[in-house]
């Protein structure tokens, strides 16, 4: 059984879309999506520097667009399930047939702008903690006033809060945590600091008509499969200010009997977690078109297993 997954913010790197533009139709598709949301995805995916694509309002639509064009390059795929990490859930919603490309990009553009505005209210950020016992780490974070915004499994939790709270974490790491790594993001995503963005996104969601997923769609909220498009959309809205439970998503992959995990562009982050948390599951990250042949072989072997 194959699960198709989409990464979240922080996976982007300068120029990562450049090789994909050599594929027939990719540039035309990106330019059409760019026109729909008034954002030059081709520029940001090829020529923009790291600071430009770190901007939340840019990074989020860029990641969703990249996931969609790379998934389309695979051809017809019949995964047993789909899931996305944070903003990658919007990519997954398209892969599951809940939203079309234009609706998804319109939604994620508003999401990125609203989260950027919310981030500007207070100086906040996120840091990854590597190692340690999850329960001990979460209690320590709460003591410091931080939120475990991403519980990623494989010994990784991402803390989010004010810069002062994150500085206190650097000085006072939880027992067993080896490293605290500041992430290149602009705010405390998936926390109460994003509450203003939830209101904006809820209003945007009211303008959409989601379809029920035609594939098993696994939600970040609790790792459960979601049966209706309305519920998927509601969870996409609430997810902005609530923790990402990728650990629970991976537990569901185990329960479903997943044998292979394929991560769409810009792949790498989620396959890395899967290698540690899902032993025996084959993994592949779509980084460039050079990975497509191997991806198709993985699909042929596992999609109908």
mmCIF file of C-alpha atoms in Angstrom:
data_model
loop_
_atom_site.group_PDB
_atom_site.id
_atom_site.type_symbol
_atom_site.label_atom_id
_atom_site.label_comp_id
_atom_site.label_asym_id
_atom_site.label_seq_id
_atom_site.Cartn_x
_atom_site.Cartn_y
_atom_site.Cartn_z
ATOM 1 C CA UNK A 1 0.000 0.000 0.000
ATOM 2 C CA UNK A 2 1.329 3.418 -1.023
ATOM 3 C CA UNK A 3 0.782 6.695 0.822
ATOM 4 C CA UNK A 4 1.412 9.962 -1.045
ATOM 5 C CA UNK A 5 2.484 12.817 1.242
ATOM 6 C CA UNK A 6 3.172 16.556 0.867
ATOM 7 C CA UNK A 7 5.693 18.552 2.939
ATOM 8 C CA UNK A 8 5.102 21.756 4.874
ATOM 9 C CA UNK A 9 6.787 25.112 5.192
ATOM 10 C CA UNK A 10 10.556 25.064 5.500
ATOM 11 C CA UNK A 11 11.011 22.412 2.804
ATOM 12 C CA UNK A 12 11.564 25.045 0.092
ATOM 13 C CA UNK A 13 15.060 25.994 -1.099
ATOM 14 C CA UNK A 14 16.172 28.610 -3.644
ATOM 15 C CA UNK A 15 15.733 27.459 -7.243
ATOM 16 C CA UNK A 16 14.097 24.149 -6.344
ATOM 17 C CA UNK A 17 11.500 24.416 -9.130
ATOM 18 C CA UNK A 18 14.019 25.173 -11.891
ATOM 19 C CA UNK A 19 14.457 21.596 -13.204
ATOM 20 C CA UNK A 20 10.705 20.979 -13.158
ATOM 21 C CA UNK A 21 10.146 23.742 -15.713
ATOM 22 C CA UNK A 22 11.843 21.561 -18.328
ATOM 23 C CA UNK A 23 8.876 19.176 -18.243
ATOM 24 C CA UNK A 24 6.133 19.786 -20.846
ATOM 25 C CA UNK A 25 3.275 21.911 -19.546
ATOM 26 C CA UNK A 26 4.742 22.684 -16.107
ATOM 27 C CA UNK A 27 5.633 26.301 -16.772
ATOM 28 C CA UNK A 28 2.268 26.975 -18.420
ATOM 29 C CA UNK A 29 0.455 25.458 -15.440
ATOM 30 C CA UNK A 30 2.490 27.483 -12.957
ATOM 31 C CA UNK A 31 1.895 30.702 -14.885
ATOM 32 C CA UNK A 32 -1.846 30.038 -14.959
ATOM 33 C CA UNK A 33 -1.866 29.482 -11.200
ATOM 34 C CA UNK A 34 0.297 32.579 -10.747
ATOM 35 C CA UNK A 35 -2.241 34.675 -12.605
ATOM 36 C CA UNK A 36 -5.076 33.255 -10.513
ATOM 37 C CA UNK A 37 -3.476 34.332 -7.219
ATOM 38 C CA UNK A 38 -1.413 37.329 -8.395
ATOM 39 C CA UNK A 39 1.898 35.805 -7.322
ATOM 40 C CA UNK A 40 4.757 34.914 -9.688
ATOM 41 C CA UNK A 41 5.338 31.293 -8.726
ATOM 42 C CA UNK A 42 7.862 30.786 -11.533
ATOM 43 C CA UNK A 43 10.043 33.624 -10.248
ATOM 44 C CA UNK A 44 9.865 32.507 -6.632
ATOM 45 C CA UNK A 45 10.561 28.888 -7.527
ATOM 46 C CA UNK A 46 13.566 29.658 -9.720
ATOM 47 C CA UNK A 47 15.234 33.047 -9.213
ATOM 48 C CA UNK A 48 14.212 34.185 -5.709
ATOM 49 C CA UNK A 49 16.670 33.958 -2.830
ATOM 50 C CA UNK A 50 16.211 32.235 0.513
ATOM 51 C CA UNK A 51 14.866 35.330 2.264
ATOM 52 C CA UNK A 52 12.226 35.920 -0.406
ATOM 53 C CA UNK A 53 10.864 32.391 -0.236
ATOM 54 C CA UNK A 54 10.979 32.321 3.569
ATOM 55 C CA UNK A 55 8.150 34.869 3.514
ATOM 56 C CA UNK A 56 5.085 32.955 4.682
ATOM 57 C CA UNK A 57 2.842 34.599 2.101
ATOM 58 C CA UNK A 58 5.152 33.320 -0.656
ATOM 59 C CA UNK A 59 6.311 29.989 0.749
ATOM 60 C CA UNK A 60 2.882 28.474 1.274
ATOM 61 C CA UNK A 61 1.434 28.838 -2.250
ATOM 62 C CA UNK A 62 4.841 27.965 -3.700
ATOM 63 C CA UNK A 63 4.921 24.669 -1.800
ATOM 64 C CA UNK A 64 1.383 23.703 -2.772
ATOM 65 C CA UNK A 65 2.022 24.520 -6.436
ATOM 66 C CA UNK A 66 5.257 22.523 -6.405
ATOM 67 C CA UNK A 67 3.526 19.521 -4.875
ATOM 68 C CA UNK A 68 0.794 19.604 -7.476
ATOM 69 C CA UNK A 69 3.025 19.864 -10.549
ATOM 70 C CA UNK A 70 5.341 17.122 -9.294
ATOM 71 C CA UNK A 71 2.418 14.822 -8.493
ATOM 72 C CA UNK A 72 0.957 15.458 -11.944
ATOM 73 C CA UNK A 73 4.291 14.487 -13.507
ATOM 74 C CA UNK A 74 3.898 11.006 -12.010
ATOM 75 C CA UNK A 75 0.883 10.318 -14.228
ATOM 76 C CA UNK A 76 -2.063 8.313 -12.940
ATOM 77 C CA UNK A 77 -1.405 7.277 -9.353
ATOM 78 C CA UNK A 78 -3.749 5.309 -7.108
ATOM 79 C CA UNK A 79 -2.315 5.626 -3.590
ATOM 80 C CA UNK A 80 -4.033 3.943 -0.702
ATOM 81 C CA UNK A 81 -3.969 7.209 1.243
ATOM 82 C CA UNK A 82 -2.814 10.832 1.090
ATOM 83 C CA UNK A 83 -1.655 13.224 3.785
ATOM 84 C CA UNK A 84 0.192 16.503 4.113
ATOM 85 C CA UNK A 85 2.184 18.201 6.836
ATOM 86 C CA UNK A 86 0.739 21.621 7.792
ATOM 87 C CA UNK A 87 0.250 23.561 4.533
ATOM 88 C CA UNK A 88 0.890 20.277 2.752
ATOM 89 C CA UNK A 89 -2.610 19.275 3.836
ATOM 90 C CA UNK A 90 -3.946 21.625 1.164
ATOM 91 C CA UNK A 91 -1.840 19.816 -1.445
ATOM 92 C CA UNK A 92 -3.229 16.531 -0.137
ATOM 93 C CA UNK A 93 -6.766 17.895 -0.398
ATOM 94 C CA UNK A 94 -6.243 18.394 -4.135
ATOM 95 C CA UNK A 95 -4.684 14.949 -4.543
ATOM 96 C CA UNK A 96 -7.753 13.484 -2.810
ATOM 97 C CA UNK A 97 -10.142 15.403 -5.092
ATOM 98 C CA UNK A 98 -11.540 17.654 -2.330
ATOM 99 C CA UNK A 99 -10.416 20.900 -4.015
ATOM 100 C CA UNK A 100 -9.308 21.774 -7.526
ATOM 101 C CA UNK A 101 -5.997 23.515 -8.242
ATOM 102 C CA UNK A 102 -7.376 27.031 -8.438
ATOM 103 C CA UNK A 103 -9.488 26.730 -5.284
ATOM 104 C CA UNK A 104 -6.526 25.304 -3.382
ATOM 105 C CA UNK A 105 -4.110 28.008 -4.516
ATOM 106 C CA UNK A 106 -6.654 30.736 -3.779
ATOM 107 C CA UNK A 107 -7.142 29.306 -0.283
ATOM 108 C CA UNK A 108 -3.444 28.887 0.438
ATOM 109 C CA UNK A 109 -2.663 32.386 -0.820
ATOM 110 C CA UNK A 110 -5.144 33.811 1.679
ATOM 111 C CA UNK A 111 -3.785 31.460 4.351
ATOM 112 C CA UNK A 112 -0.214 32.632 3.798
ATOM 113 C CA UNK A 113 -1.123 36.321 3.826
ATOM 114 C CA UNK A 114 -3.270 35.935 6.949
ATOM 115 C CA UNK A 115 -0.583 33.984 8.806
ATOM 116 C CA UNK A 116 2.047 36.552 7.801
ATOM 117 C CA UNK A 117 -0.164 39.316 9.194
ATOM 118 C CA UNK A 118 -0.746 37.360 12.415
ATOM 119 C CA UNK A 119 3.009 36.780 12.727
ATOM 120 C CA UNK A 120 3.647 40.516 12.552
ATOM 121 C CA UNK A 121 1.608 41.210 15.696
ATOM 122 C CA UNK A 122 4.153 39.641 18.072
ATOM 123 C CA UNK A 123 7.748 38.542 17.504
ATOM 124 C CA UNK A 124 7.410 34.767 17.461
ATOM 125 C CA UNK A 125 9.114 31.729 15.982
ATOM 126 C CA UNK A 126 9.616 27.975 16.083
ATOM 127 C CA UNK A 127 12.438 25.643 17.109
ATOM 128 C CA UNK A 128 12.873 21.916 16.545
ATOM 129 C CA UNK A 129 13.876 19.741 19.477
ATOM 130 C CA UNK A 130 15.777 16.584 18.651
ATOM 131 C CA UNK A 131 15.762 13.643 21.026
ATOM 132 C CA UNK A 132 14.247 13.250 24.456
ATOM 133 C CA UNK A 133 11.062 11.684 25.763
ATOM 134 C CA UNK A 134 7.954 13.241 24.142
ATOM 135 C CA UNK A 135 5.921 13.427 27.347
ATOM 136 C CA UNK A 136 8.793 14.992 29.297
ATOM 137 C CA UNK A 137 9.448 17.456 26.483
ATOM 138 C CA UNK A 138 5.818 18.562 26.215
ATOM 139 C CA UNK A 139 5.586 19.203 29.978
ATOM 140 C CA UNK A 140 8.794 21.238 29.847
ATOM 141 C CA UNK A 141 7.537 23.315 26.924
ATOM 142 C CA UNK A 142 4.278 24.063 28.707
ATOM 143 C CA UNK A 143 6.242 25.192 31.774
ATOM 144 C CA UNK A 144 8.029 27.728 29.543
ATOM 145 C CA UNK A 145 4.754 28.881 27.967
ATOM 146 C CA UNK A 146 5.602 27.265 24.636
ATOM 147 C CA UNK A 147 3.320 25.166 22.426
ATOM 148 C CA UNK A 148 4.343 21.773 20.973
ATOM 149 C CA UNK A 149 3.191 22.991 17.560
ATOM 150 C CA UNK A 150 4.434 20.020 15.528
ATOM 151 C CA UNK A 151 4.631 16.601 17.150
ATOM 152 C CA UNK A 152 6.438 14.905 14.299
ATOM 153 C CA UNK A 153 7.365 11.523 15.736
ATOM 154 C CA UNK A 154 10.802 9.969 15.252
ATOM 155 C CA UNK A 155 12.069 11.915 18.264
ATOM 156 C CA UNK A 156 11.205 15.356 16.909
ATOM 157 C CA UNK A 157 8.927 17.995 18.404
ATOM 158 C CA UNK A 158 8.728 21.601 17.203
ATOM 159 C CA UNK A 159 8.130 24.248 19.853
ATOM 160 C CA UNK A 160 6.494 27.579 19.018
ATOM 161 C CA UNK A 161 6.043 30.816 20.918
ATOM 162 C CA UNK A 162 7.560 34.230 21.490
ATOM 163 C CA UNK A 163 11.238 34.830 20.788
ATOM 164 C CA UNK A 164 11.772 35.356 24.516
ATOM 165 C CA UNK A 165 10.210 31.974 25.303
ATOM 166 C CA UNK A 166 12.345 30.306 22.632
ATOM 167 C CA UNK A 167 15.474 31.951 24.060
ATOM 168 C CA UNK A 168 14.561 30.514 27.466
ATOM 169 C CA UNK A 169 14.252 27.096 25.823
ATOM 170 C CA UNK A 170 17.772 27.400 24.391
ATOM 171 C CA UNK A 171 19.051 28.077 27.910
ATOM 172 C CA UNK A 172 16.939 25.371 29.540
ATOM 173 C CA UNK A 173 16.502 22.338 27.279
ATOM 174 C CA UNK A 174 14.211 19.478 28.321
ATOM 175 C CA UNK A 175 15.950 16.447 29.774
ATOM 176 C CA UNK A 176 17.274 14.184 27.021
ATOM 177 C CA UNK A 177 16.968 16.718 24.200
ATOM 178 C CA UNK A 178 20.212 16.776 22.211
ATOM 179 C CA UNK A 179 19.699 19.904 20.164
ATOM 180 C CA UNK A 180 17.373 22.875 19.771
ATOM 181 C CA UNK A 181 17.362 24.165 16.190
ATOM 182 C CA UNK A 182 15.708 27.472 15.285
ATOM 183 C CA UNK A 183 13.569 27.068 12.162
ATOM 184 C CA UNK A 184 13.539 29.478 9.245
ATOM 185 C CA UNK A 185 9.894 30.447 9.614
ATOM 186 C CA UNK A 186 8.343 33.814 10.313
ATOM 187 C CA UNK A 187 6.037 33.031 13.230
ATOM 188 C CA UNK A 188 4.564 30.658 15.801
ATOM 189 C CA UNK A 189 2.397 28.618 13.452
ATOM 190 C CA UNK A 190 -0.184 26.204 14.846
ATOM 191 C CA UNK A 191 -0.526 28.135 18.103
ATOM 192 C CA UNK A 192 -2.888 30.701 19.634
ATOM 193 C CA UNK A 193 -0.792 33.409 17.936
ATOM 194 C CA UNK A 194 -2.460 32.408 14.653
ATOM 195 C CA UNK A 195 -6.033 32.991 15.896
ATOM 196 C CA UNK A 196 -6.525 36.080 13.656
ATOM 197 C CA UNK A 197 -5.649 33.974 10.610
ATOM 198 C CA UNK A 198 -8.295 31.395 11.488
ATOM 199 C CA UNK A 199 -11.024 34.014 11.111
ATOM 200 C CA UNK A 200 -9.735 35.041 7.689
ATOM 201 C CA UNK A 201 -9.449 31.469 6.515
ATOM 202 C CA UNK A 202 -12.917 30.576 7.766
ATOM 203 C CA UNK A 203 -14.385 33.384 5.664
ATOM 204 C CA UNK A 204 -12.406 32.215 2.618
ATOM 205 C CA UNK A 205 -13.539 28.619 3.122
ATOM 206 C CA UNK A 206 -17.184 29.667 3.011
ATOM 207 C CA UNK A 207 -16.682 30.592 -0.650
ATOM 208 C CA UNK A 208 -15.570 27.069 -1.594
ATOM 209 C CA UNK A 209 -17.557 23.946 -2.432
ATOM 210 C CA UNK A 210 -15.446 20.942 -1.449
ATOM 211 C CA UNK A 211 -16.046 17.450 -2.783
ATOM 212 C CA UNK A 212 -15.797 14.357 -0.624
ATOM 213 C CA UNK A 213 -12.343 12.763 -0.801
ATOM 214 C CA UNK A 214 -12.057 9.946 -3.317
ATOM 215 C CA UNK A 215 -8.951 8.651 -1.529
ATOM 216 C CA UNK A 216 -8.306 8.053 2.158
ATOM 217 C CA UNK A 217 -7.363 11.487 3.524
ATOM 218 C CA UNK A 218 -5.412 11.432 6.805
ATOM 219 C CA UNK A 219 -5.729 14.585 8.938
ATOM 220 C CA UNK A 220 -3.021 16.339 10.965
ATOM 221 C CA UNK A 221 -5.513 17.030 13.734
ATOM 222 C CA UNK A 222 -5.630 13.490 15.083
ATOM 223 C CA UNK A 223 -4.227 11.171 12.432
ATOM 224 C CA UNK A 224 -7.733 10.018 11.513
ATOM 225 C CA UNK A 225 -9.218 9.519 8.071
ATOM 226 C CA UNK A 226 -11.765 12.180 7.120
ATOM 227 C CA UNK A 227 -14.778 11.101 5.084
ATOM 228 C CA UNK A 228 -16.336 14.361 3.869
ATOM 229 C CA UNK A 229 -15.071 17.388 2.012
ATOM 230 C CA UNK A 230 -16.814 19.715 4.446
ATOM 231 C CA UNK A 231 -14.900 18.166 7.349
ATOM 232 C CA UNK A 232 -11.600 18.338 5.453
ATOM 233 C CA UNK A 233 -12.150 22.040 4.832
ATOM 234 C CA UNK A 234 -13.148 22.705 8.446
ATOM 235 C CA UNK A 235 -9.997 20.975 9.644
ATOM 236 C CA UNK A 236 -7.844 22.980 7.207
ATOM 237 C CA UNK A 237 -9.203 26.142 8.809
ATOM 238 C CA UNK A 238 -8.757 25.063 12.421
ATOM 239 C CA UNK A 239 -5.359 23.511 11.771
ATOM 240 C CA UNK A 240 -3.749 26.953 11.433
ATOM 241 C CA UNK A 241 -3.949 27.557 15.198
ATOM 242 C CA UNK A 242 -3.692 23.955 16.421
ATOM 243 C CA UNK A 243 -0.786 21.490 16.635
ATOM 244 C CA UNK A 244 0.215 19.247 13.751
ATOM 245 C CA UNK A 245 0.178 15.624 14.926
ATOM 246 C CA UNK A 246 2.285 14.013 12.235
ATOM 247 C CA UNK A 247 3.196 11.308 14.740
ATOM 248 C CA UNK A 248 -0.448 10.216 14.760
ATOM 249 C CA UNK A 249 -0.595 10.329 10.967
ATOM 250 C CA UNK A 250 2.340 7.915 10.826
ATOM 251 C CA UNK A 251 0.652 5.663 13.393
ATOM 252 C CA UNK A 252 -2.338 5.510 11.053
ATOM 253 C CA UNK A 253 -0.049 4.642 8.144
ATOM 254 C CA UNK A 254 1.116 1.641 10.197
ATOM 255 C CA UNK A 255 -2.461 0.613 10.983
ATOM 256 C CA UNK A 256 -3.406 0.833 7.307
ATOM 257 C CA UNK A 257 -0.518 -1.422 6.360
ATOM 258 C CA UNK A 258 1.400 1.146 4.320
ATOM 259 C CA UNK A 259 4.417 -0.422 2.618
ATOM 260 C CA UNK A 260 5.760 2.640 0.768
ATOM 261 C CA UNK A 261 5.733 6.408 1.249
ATOM 262 C CA UNK A 262 6.261 8.826 -1.645
ATOM 263 C CA UNK A 263 6.799 12.522 -0.851
ATOM 264 C CA UNK A 264 6.030 15.094 -3.537
ATOM 265 C CA UNK A 265 8.324 18.025 -4.314
ATOM 266 C CA UNK A 266 10.152 19.474 -2.454
ATOM 267 C CA UNK A 267 10.518 16.082 -0.796
ATOM 268 C CA UNK A 268 12.906 15.054 1.929
ATOM 269 C CA UNK A 269 11.526 16.136 5.298
ATOM 270 C CA UNK A 270 8.718 13.606 5.643
ATOM 271 C CA UNK A 271 10.718 10.755 4.146
ATOM 272 C CA UNK A 272 13.399 11.466 6.747
ATOM 273 C CA UNK A 273 10.855 11.131 9.544
ATOM 274 C CA UNK A 274 9.404 7.981 7.998
ATOM 275 C CA UNK A 275 12.805 6.288 7.758
ATOM 276 C CA UNK A 276 13.121 6.568 11.537
ATOM 277 C CA UNK A 277 9.498 5.997 12.555
ATOM 278 C CA UNK A 278 8.323 3.472 9.956
ATOM 279 C CA UNK A 279 10.983 0.766 9.695
ATOM 280 C CA UNK A 280 10.447 -1.532 6.748
ATOM 281 C CA UNK A 281 8.449 1.042 4.785
ATOM 282 C CA UNK A 282 10.113 2.041 1.519
ATOM 283 C CA UNK A 283 10.476 5.801 1.076
ATOM 284 C CA UNK A 284 11.205 8.100 -1.837
ATOM 285 C CA UNK A 285 11.353 11.887 -2.064
ATOM 286 C CA UNK A 286 10.620 13.734 -5.296
ATOM 287 C CA UNK A 287 13.333 16.372 -5.388
ATOM 288 C CA UNK A 288 13.858 16.751 -9.137
ATOM 289 C CA UNK A 289 12.468 15.128 -12.296
ATOM 290 C CA UNK A 290 15.418 12.736 -12.125
ATOM 291 C CA UNK A 291 13.505 10.991 -9.324
ATOM 292 C CA UNK A 292 10.418 10.301 -11.449
ATOM 293 C CA UNK A 293 11.485 6.949 -12.866
ATOM 294 C CA UNK A 294 12.258 5.563 -9.415
ATOM 295 C CA UNK A 295 8.969 6.983 -8.153
ATOM 296 C CA UNK A 296 7.026 5.257 -10.936
ATOM 297 C CA UNK A 297 8.733 1.971 -10.073
ATOM 298 C CA UNK A 298 7.719 2.427 -6.430
ATOM 299 C CA UNK A 299 4.152 3.176 -7.492
ATOM 300 C CA UNK A 300 4.012 0.105 -9.742
ATOM 301 C CA UNK A 301 5.223 -2.092 -6.893
ATOM 302 C CA UNK A 302 3.133 -0.677 -4.038
ATOM 303 C CA UNK A 303 0.114 1.314 -5.268
ATOM 304 C CA UNK A 304 -2.057 -1.767 -5.707
ATOM 305 C CA UNK A 305 -0.403 -3.982 -3.115
#
